[in-house]
mmCIF file of C-alpha atoms and ligand atoms in Angstrom:
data_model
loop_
_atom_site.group_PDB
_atom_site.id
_atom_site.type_symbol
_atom_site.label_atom_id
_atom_site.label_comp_id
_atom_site.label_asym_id
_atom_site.label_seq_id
_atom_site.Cartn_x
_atom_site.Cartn_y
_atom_site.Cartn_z
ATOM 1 C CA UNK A 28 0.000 0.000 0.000
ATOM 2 C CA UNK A 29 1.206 3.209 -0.609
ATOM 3 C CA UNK A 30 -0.698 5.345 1.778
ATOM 4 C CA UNK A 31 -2.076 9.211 0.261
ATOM 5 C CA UNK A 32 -0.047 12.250 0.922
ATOM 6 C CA UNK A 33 -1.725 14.802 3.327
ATOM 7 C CA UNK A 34 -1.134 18.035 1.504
ATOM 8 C CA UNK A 35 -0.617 20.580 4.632
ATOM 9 C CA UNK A 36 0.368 23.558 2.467
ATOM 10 C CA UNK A 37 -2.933 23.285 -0.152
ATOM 11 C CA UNK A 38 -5.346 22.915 3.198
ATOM 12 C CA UNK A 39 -3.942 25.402 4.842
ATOM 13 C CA UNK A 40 -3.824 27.931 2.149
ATOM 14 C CA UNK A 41 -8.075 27.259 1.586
ATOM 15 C CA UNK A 42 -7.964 27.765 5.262
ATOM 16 C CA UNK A 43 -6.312 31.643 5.155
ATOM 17 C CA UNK A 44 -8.758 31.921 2.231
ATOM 18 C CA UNK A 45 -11.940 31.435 4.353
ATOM 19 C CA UNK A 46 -9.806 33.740 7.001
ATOM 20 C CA UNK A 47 -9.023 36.445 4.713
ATOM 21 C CA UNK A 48 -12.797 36.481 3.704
ATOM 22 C CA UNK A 49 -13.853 36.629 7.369
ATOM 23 C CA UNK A 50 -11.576 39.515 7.962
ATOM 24 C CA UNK A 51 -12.786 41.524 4.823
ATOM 25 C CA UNK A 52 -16.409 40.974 5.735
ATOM 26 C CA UNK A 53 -15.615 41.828 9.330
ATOM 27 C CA UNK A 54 -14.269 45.352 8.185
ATOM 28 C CA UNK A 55 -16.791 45.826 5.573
ATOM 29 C CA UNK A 56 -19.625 45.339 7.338
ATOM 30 C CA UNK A 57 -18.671 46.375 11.128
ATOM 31 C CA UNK A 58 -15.502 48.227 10.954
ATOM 32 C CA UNK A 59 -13.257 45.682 12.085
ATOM 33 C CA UNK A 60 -9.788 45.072 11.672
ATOM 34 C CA UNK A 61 -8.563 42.262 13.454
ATOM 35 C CA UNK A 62 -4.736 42.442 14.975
ATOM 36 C CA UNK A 63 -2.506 40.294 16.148
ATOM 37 C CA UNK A 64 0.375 41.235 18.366
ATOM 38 C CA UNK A 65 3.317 38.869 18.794
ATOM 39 C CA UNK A 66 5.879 39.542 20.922
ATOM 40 C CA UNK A 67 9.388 38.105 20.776
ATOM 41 C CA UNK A 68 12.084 37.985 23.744
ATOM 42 C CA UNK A 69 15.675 37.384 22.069
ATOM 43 C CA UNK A 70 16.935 36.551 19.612
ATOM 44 C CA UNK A 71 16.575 32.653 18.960
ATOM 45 C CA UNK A 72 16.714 32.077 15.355
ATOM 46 C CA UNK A 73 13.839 29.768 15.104
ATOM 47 C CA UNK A 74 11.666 31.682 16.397
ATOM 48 C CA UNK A 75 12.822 34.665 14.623
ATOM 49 C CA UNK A 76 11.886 32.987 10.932
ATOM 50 C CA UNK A 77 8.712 31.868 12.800
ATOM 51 C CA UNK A 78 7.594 34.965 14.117
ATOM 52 C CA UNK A 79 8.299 36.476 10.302
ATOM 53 C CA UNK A 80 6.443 33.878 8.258
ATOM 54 C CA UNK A 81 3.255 34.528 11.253
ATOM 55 C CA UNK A 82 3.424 38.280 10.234
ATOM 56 C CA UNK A 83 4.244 38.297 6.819
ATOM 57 C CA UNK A 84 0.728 36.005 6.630
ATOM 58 C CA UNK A 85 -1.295 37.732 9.584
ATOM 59 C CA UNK A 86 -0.771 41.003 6.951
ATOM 60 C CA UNK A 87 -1.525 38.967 4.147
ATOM 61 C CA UNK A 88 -4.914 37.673 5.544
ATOM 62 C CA UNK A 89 -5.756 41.298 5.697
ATOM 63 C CA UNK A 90 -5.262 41.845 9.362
ATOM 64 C CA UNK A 91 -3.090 43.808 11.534
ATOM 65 C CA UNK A 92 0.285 42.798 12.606
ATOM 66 C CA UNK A 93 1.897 44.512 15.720
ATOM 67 C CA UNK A 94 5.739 43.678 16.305
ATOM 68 C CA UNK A 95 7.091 43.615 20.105
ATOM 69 C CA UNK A 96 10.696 42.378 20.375
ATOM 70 C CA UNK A 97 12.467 42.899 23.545
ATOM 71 C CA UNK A 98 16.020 42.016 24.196
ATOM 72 C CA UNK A 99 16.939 38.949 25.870
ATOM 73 C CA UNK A 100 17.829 40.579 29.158
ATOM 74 C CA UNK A 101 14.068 41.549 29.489
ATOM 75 C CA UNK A 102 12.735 41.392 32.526
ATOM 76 C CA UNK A 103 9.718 39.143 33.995
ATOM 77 C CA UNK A 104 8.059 42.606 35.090
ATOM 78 C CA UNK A 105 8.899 44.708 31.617
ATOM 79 C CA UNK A 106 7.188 42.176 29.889
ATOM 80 C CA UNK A 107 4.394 41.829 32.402
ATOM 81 C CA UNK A 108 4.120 45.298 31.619
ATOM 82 C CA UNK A 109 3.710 45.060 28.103
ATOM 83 C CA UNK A 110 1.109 42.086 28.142
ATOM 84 C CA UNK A 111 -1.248 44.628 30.184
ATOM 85 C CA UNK A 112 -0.972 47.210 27.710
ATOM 86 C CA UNK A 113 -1.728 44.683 24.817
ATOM 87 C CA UNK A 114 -4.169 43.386 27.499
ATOM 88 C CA UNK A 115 -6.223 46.663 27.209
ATOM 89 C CA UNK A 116 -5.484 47.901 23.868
ATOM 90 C CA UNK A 117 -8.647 48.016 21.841
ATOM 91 C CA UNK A 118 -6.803 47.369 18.505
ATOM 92 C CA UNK A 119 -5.377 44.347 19.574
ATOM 93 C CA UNK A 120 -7.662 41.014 19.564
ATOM 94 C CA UNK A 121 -4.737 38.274 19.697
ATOM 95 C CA UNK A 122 -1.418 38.037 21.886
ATOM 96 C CA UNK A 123 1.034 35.254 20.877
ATOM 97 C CA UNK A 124 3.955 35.197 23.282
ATOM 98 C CA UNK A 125 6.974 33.305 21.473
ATOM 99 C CA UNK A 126 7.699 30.362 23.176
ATOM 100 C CA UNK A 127 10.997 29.382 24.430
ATOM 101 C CA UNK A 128 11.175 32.781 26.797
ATOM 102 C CA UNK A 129 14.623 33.493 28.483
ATOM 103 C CA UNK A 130 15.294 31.714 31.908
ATOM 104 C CA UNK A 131 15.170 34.719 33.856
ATOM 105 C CA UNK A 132 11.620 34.745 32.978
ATOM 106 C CA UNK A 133 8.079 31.878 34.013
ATOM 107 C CA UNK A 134 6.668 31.172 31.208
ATOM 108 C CA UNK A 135 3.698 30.468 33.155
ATOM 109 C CA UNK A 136 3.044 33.624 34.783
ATOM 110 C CA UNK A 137 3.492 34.961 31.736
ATOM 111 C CA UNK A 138 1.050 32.641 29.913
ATOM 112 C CA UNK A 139 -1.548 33.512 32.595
ATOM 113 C CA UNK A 140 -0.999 36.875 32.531
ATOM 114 C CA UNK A 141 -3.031 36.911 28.902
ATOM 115 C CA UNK A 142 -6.472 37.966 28.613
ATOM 116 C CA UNK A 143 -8.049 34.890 27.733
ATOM 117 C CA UNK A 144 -10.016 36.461 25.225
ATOM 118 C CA UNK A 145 -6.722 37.337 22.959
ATOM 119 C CA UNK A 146 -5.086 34.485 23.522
ATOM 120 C CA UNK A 147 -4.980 33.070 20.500
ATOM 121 C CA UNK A 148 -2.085 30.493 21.214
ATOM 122 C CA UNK A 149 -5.117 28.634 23.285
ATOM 123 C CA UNK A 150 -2.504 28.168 26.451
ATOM 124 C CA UNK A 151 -3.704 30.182 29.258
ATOM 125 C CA UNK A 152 -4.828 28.189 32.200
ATOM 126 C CA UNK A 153 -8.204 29.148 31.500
ATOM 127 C CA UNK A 154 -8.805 28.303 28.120
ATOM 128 C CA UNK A 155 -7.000 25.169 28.840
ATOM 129 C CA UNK A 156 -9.641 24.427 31.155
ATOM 130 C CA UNK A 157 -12.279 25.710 29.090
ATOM 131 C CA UNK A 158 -11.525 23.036 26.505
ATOM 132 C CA UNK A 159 -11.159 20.421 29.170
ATOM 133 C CA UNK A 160 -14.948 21.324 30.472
ATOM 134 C CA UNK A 161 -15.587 21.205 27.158
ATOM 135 C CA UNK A 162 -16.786 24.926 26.862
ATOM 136 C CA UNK A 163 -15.961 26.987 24.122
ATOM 137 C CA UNK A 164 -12.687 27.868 24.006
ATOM 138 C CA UNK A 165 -9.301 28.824 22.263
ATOM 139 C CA UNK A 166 -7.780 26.006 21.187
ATOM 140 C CA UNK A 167 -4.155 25.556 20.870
ATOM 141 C CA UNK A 168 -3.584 25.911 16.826
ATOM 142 C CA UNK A 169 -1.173 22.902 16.162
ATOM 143 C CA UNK A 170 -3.575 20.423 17.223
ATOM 144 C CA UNK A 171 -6.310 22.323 16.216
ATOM 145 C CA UNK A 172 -4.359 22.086 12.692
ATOM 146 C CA UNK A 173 -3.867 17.992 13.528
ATOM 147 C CA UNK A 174 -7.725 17.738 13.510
ATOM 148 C CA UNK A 175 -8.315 19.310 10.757
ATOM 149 C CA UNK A 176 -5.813 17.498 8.460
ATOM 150 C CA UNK A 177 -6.791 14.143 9.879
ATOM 151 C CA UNK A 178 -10.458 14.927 9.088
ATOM 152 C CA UNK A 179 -9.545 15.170 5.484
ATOM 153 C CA UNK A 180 -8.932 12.042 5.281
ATOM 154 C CA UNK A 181 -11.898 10.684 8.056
ATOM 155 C CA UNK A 182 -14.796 13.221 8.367
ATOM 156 C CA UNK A 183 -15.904 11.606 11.546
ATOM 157 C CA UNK A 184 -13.019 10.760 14.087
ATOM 158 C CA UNK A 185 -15.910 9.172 16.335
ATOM 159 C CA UNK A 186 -15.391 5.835 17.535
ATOM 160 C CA UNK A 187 -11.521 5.293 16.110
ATOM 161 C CA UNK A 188 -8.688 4.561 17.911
ATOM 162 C CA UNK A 189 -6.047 7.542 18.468
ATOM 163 C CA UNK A 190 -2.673 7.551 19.493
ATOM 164 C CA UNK A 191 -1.080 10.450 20.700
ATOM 165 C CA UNK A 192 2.855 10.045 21.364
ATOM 166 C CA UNK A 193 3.773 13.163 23.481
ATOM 167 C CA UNK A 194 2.388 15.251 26.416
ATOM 168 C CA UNK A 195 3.008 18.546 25.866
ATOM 169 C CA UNK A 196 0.689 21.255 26.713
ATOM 170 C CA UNK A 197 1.457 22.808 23.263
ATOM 171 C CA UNK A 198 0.716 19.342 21.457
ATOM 172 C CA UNK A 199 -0.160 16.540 23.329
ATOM 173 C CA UNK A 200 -2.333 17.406 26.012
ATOM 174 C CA UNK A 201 -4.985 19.809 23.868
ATOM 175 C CA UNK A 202 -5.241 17.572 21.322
ATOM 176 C CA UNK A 203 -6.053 14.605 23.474
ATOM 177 C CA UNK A 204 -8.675 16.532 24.232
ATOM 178 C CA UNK A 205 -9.797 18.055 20.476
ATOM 179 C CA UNK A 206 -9.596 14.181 19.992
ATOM 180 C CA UNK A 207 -12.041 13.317 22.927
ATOM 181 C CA UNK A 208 -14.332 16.158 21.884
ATOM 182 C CA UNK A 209 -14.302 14.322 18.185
ATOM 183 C CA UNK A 210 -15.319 11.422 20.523
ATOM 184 C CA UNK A 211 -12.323 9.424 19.568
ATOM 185 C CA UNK A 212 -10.862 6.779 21.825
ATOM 186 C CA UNK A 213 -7.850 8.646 22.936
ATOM 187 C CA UNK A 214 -4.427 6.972 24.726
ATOM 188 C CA UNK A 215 -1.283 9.687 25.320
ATOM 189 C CA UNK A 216 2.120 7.756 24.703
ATOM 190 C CA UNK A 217 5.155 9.387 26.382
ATOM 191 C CA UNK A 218 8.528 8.691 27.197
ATOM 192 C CA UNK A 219 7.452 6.067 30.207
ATOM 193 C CA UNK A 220 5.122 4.400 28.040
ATOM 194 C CA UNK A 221 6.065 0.133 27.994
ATOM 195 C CA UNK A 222 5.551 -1.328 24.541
ATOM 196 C CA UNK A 223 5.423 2.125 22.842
ATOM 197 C CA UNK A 224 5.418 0.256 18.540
ATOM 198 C CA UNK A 225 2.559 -2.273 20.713
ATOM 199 C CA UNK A 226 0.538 1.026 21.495
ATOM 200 C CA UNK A 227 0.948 2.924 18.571
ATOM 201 C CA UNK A 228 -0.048 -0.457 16.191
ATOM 202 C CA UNK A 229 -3.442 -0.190 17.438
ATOM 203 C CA UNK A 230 -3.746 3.448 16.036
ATOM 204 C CA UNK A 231 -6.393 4.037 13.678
ATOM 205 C CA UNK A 232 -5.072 7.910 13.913
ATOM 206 C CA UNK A 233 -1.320 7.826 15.075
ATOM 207 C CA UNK A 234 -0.234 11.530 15.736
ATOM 208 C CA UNK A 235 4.116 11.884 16.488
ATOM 209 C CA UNK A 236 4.209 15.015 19.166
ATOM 210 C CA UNK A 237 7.749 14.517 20.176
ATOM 211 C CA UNK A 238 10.469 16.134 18.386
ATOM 212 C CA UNK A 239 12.838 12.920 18.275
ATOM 213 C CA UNK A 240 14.135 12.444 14.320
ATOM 214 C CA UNK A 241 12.186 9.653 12.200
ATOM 215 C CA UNK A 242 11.140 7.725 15.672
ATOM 216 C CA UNK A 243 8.113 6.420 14.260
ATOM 217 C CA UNK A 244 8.921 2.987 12.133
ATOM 218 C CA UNK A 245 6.760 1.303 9.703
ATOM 219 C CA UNK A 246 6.302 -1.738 12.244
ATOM 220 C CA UNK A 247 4.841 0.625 14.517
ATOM 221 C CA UNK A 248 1.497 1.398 12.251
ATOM 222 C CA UNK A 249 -1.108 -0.559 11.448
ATOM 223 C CA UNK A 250 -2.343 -0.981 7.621
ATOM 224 C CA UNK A 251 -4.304 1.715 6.964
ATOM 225 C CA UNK A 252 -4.140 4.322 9.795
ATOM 226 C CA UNK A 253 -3.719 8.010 9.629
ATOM 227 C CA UNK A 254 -0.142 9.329 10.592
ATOM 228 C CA UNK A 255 0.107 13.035 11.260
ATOM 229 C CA UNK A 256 3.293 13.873 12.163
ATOM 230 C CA UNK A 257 3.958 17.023 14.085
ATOM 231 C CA UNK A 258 7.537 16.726 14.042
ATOM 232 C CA UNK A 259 10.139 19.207 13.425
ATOM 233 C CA UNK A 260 13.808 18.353 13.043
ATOM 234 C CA UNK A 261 16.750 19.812 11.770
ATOM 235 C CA UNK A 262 19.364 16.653 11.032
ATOM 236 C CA UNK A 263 22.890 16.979 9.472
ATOM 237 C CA UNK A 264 24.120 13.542 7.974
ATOM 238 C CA UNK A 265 27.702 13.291 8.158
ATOM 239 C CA UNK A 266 29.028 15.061 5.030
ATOM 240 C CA UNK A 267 25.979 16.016 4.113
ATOM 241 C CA UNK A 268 23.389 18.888 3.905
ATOM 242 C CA UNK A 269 21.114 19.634 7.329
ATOM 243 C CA UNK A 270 17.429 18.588 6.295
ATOM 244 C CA UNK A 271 14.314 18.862 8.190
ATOM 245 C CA UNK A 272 12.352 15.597 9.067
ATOM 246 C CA UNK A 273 9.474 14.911 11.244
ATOM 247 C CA UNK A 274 9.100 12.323 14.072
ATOM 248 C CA UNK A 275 7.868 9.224 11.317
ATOM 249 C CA UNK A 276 10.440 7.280 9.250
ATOM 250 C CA UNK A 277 8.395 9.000 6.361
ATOM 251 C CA UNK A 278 9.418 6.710 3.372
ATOM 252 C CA UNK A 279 8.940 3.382 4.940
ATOM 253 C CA UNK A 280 5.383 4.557 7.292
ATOM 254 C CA UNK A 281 4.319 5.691 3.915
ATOM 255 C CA UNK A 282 4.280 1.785 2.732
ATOM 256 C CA UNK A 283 2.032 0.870 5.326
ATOM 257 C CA UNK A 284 -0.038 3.872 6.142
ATOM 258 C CA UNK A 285 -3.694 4.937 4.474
ATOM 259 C CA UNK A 286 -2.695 8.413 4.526
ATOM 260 C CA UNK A 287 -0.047 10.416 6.006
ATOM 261 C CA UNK A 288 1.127 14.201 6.341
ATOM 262 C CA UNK A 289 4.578 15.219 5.188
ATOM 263 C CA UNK A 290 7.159 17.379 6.820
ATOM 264 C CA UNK A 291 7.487 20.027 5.442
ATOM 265 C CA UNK A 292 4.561 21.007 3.924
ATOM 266 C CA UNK A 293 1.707 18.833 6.770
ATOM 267 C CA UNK A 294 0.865 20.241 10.246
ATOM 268 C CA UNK A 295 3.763 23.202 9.711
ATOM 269 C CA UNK A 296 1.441 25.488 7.685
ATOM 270 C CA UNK A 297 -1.580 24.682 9.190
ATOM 271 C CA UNK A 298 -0.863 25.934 12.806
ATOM 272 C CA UNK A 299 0.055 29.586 11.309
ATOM 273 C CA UNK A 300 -3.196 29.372 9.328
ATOM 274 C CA UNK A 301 -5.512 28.288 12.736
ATOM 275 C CA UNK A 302 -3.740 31.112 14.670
ATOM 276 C CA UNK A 303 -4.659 33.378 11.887
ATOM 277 C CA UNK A 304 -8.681 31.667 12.238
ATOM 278 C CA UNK A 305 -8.602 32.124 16.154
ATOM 279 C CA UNK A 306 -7.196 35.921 15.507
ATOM 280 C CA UNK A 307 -10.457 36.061 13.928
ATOM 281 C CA UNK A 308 -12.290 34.324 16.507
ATOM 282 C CA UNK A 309 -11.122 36.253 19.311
ATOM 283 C CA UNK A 310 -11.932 39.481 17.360
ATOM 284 C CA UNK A 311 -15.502 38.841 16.877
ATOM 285 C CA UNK A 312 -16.005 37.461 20.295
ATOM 286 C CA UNK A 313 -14.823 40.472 21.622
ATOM 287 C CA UNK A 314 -16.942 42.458 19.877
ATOM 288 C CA UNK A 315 -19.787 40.541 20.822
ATOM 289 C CA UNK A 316 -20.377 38.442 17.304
ATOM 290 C CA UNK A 317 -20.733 35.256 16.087
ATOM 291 C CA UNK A 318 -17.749 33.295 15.729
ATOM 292 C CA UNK A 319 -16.932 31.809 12.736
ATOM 293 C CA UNK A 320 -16.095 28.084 13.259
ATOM 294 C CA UNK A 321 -13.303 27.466 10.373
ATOM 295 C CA UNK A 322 -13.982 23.942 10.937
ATOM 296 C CA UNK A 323 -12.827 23.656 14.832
ATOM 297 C CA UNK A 324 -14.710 20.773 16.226
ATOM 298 C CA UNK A 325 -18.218 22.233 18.103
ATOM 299 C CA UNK A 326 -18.021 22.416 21.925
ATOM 300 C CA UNK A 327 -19.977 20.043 24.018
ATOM 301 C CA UNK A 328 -20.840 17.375 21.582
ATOM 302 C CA UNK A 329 -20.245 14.511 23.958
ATOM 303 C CA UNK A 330 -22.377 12.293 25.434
HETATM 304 N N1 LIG B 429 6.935 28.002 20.118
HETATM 305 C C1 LIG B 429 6.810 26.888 19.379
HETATM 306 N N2 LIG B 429 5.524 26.713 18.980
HETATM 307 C C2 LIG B 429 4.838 27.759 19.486
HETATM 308 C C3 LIG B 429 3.471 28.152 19.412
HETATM 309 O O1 LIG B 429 2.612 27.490 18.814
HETATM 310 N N3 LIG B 429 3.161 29.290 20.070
HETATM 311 C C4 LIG B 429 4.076 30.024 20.748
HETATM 312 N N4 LIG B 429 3.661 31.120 21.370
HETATM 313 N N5 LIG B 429 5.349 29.693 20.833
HETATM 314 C C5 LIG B 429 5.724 28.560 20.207
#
């Protein structure tokens, strides 16, 4: 079998379509310009091309972009600072704080310190809870971005069996629970799980939340499941050129899989789209409108 290629880039560029429309309609008819601040402590070089590809696209969905980068001496106060006045800045509807922050500085406190109605990342302690309750909530975009790949492939996720290697609270952890709001039957793999390839087999929907190189083998799938791989690595072969690859052995998985999602070009380019979509979100909710859904999986639909 030679499972089907989860094109990432094409979904998520029909996804910044519908978002660009939103955002023309929402200034057409109301006035409304949605903006998205992002602030960036340092100078990390990852994030750096990150935060440029989010604004280059925020701008090109027809929204406003607002640029904060502090040097990496910033203090856990300055920036404290900062996040209140985004906090109660009418022109700004989404705060993305670039994760890793400097170790003089909790990322917690800062993460809390968000109006949960900007935060578009979905990782404030309340929103986090929100989607637990299953309430309606900010979702974190990456798995938000997981669902809606893997639903191109299976419009109904209820009933399945999904594996989810990784606990993160970025990754792992929300979309366990995206997954158990799609009434999937969900299991979270980590590094103490026994019998990891035993656990992942039984995937119907195997998602790789990780960040270890090409971990995933093709003995570790069953015939026919959906990998989505959320890995990003950078790997230099000796003598060779550095290359990104996810956290599946993509050539080989792709033998045995139904369908699988590439990297690059899978879950990559779908979590900038969804934080463009929850930019959106946040600014009609604000404003006291309807939310456009852009597919997000409806809040308490469980029995
Ligand atoms: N660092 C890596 N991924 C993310 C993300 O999705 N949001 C933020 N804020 N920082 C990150």
């Amino acid at each position: 079998m030679t499972a089907k290629i989860i094109d990432g880039k094409g979904i998520a560029a029909d996804l910044r379509g519908k978002v660009a429309d939103a955002v023309h309609r929402l200034a057409r008819d109301r006035g409304i310009v949605p903006g998205l601040a992002v602030v960036l402590v340092g100078n990390n070089p990852a994030s750096e091309s990150y935060v440029a590809s989010k604004m280059k696209m925020t701008v090109g969905s027809g929204m406003r972009s607002f640029d904060h980068r502090l040097p990496k001496e910033t203090s856990e106060a300055e920036l404290l600072g900062l996040i209140a006045r985004l906090n109660a800045d009418p022109s700004v509807h989404g705060i993305l704080v670039q994760l890793p922050l400097p170790a003089q500085i909790d990322p917690h406190k800062i993460i809390a310190a968000v109006d949960p109605a900007k935060d578009v990342d979905g990782f404030s302690p309340v929103n986090a809870g929100r989607l637990c309750a299953g309430l309606p909530a900010l979702a974190p975009c990456t798995p938000v971005g997981c669902i809606l790949l893997a639903k191109t492939v299976q419009p109904s996720l209820a009933g399945l069996e999904a594996v989810v290697i990784g606990r993160s609270n970025i990754v792992g952890k929300p979309l366990a629970q995206l997954l158990l709001a799609e009434n999937a039957t969900v299991t979270v793999a980590h590094s103490k799980t026994r019998e990891l390839a035993a656990v992942c087999r039984r995937a119907d929907l195997l998602f790789a939340a990780v960040g270890r190189p090409e971990m995933v083998r093709r003995d570790w799938v069953k015939p026919g499941a959906t990998v989505i791989d959320v890995g990003v690595n950078r790997v230099t072969p000796a003598g060779g050129r550095s290359r990104i690859v996810g956290d599946v052995a993509f050539a080989e998985v792709a033998e045995v899989a139904g369908a699988i999602s590439p990297v690059p070009g899978g879950v990559g380019p779908m979590t900038i789209a969804c934080l463009l979509a929850n930019t959106v979100r946040a600014a009609c909710a604000l404003a006291g409108l309807r939310e456009p859904a852009f597919g997000q999986p409806p809040a308490e639909d469980r029995e």
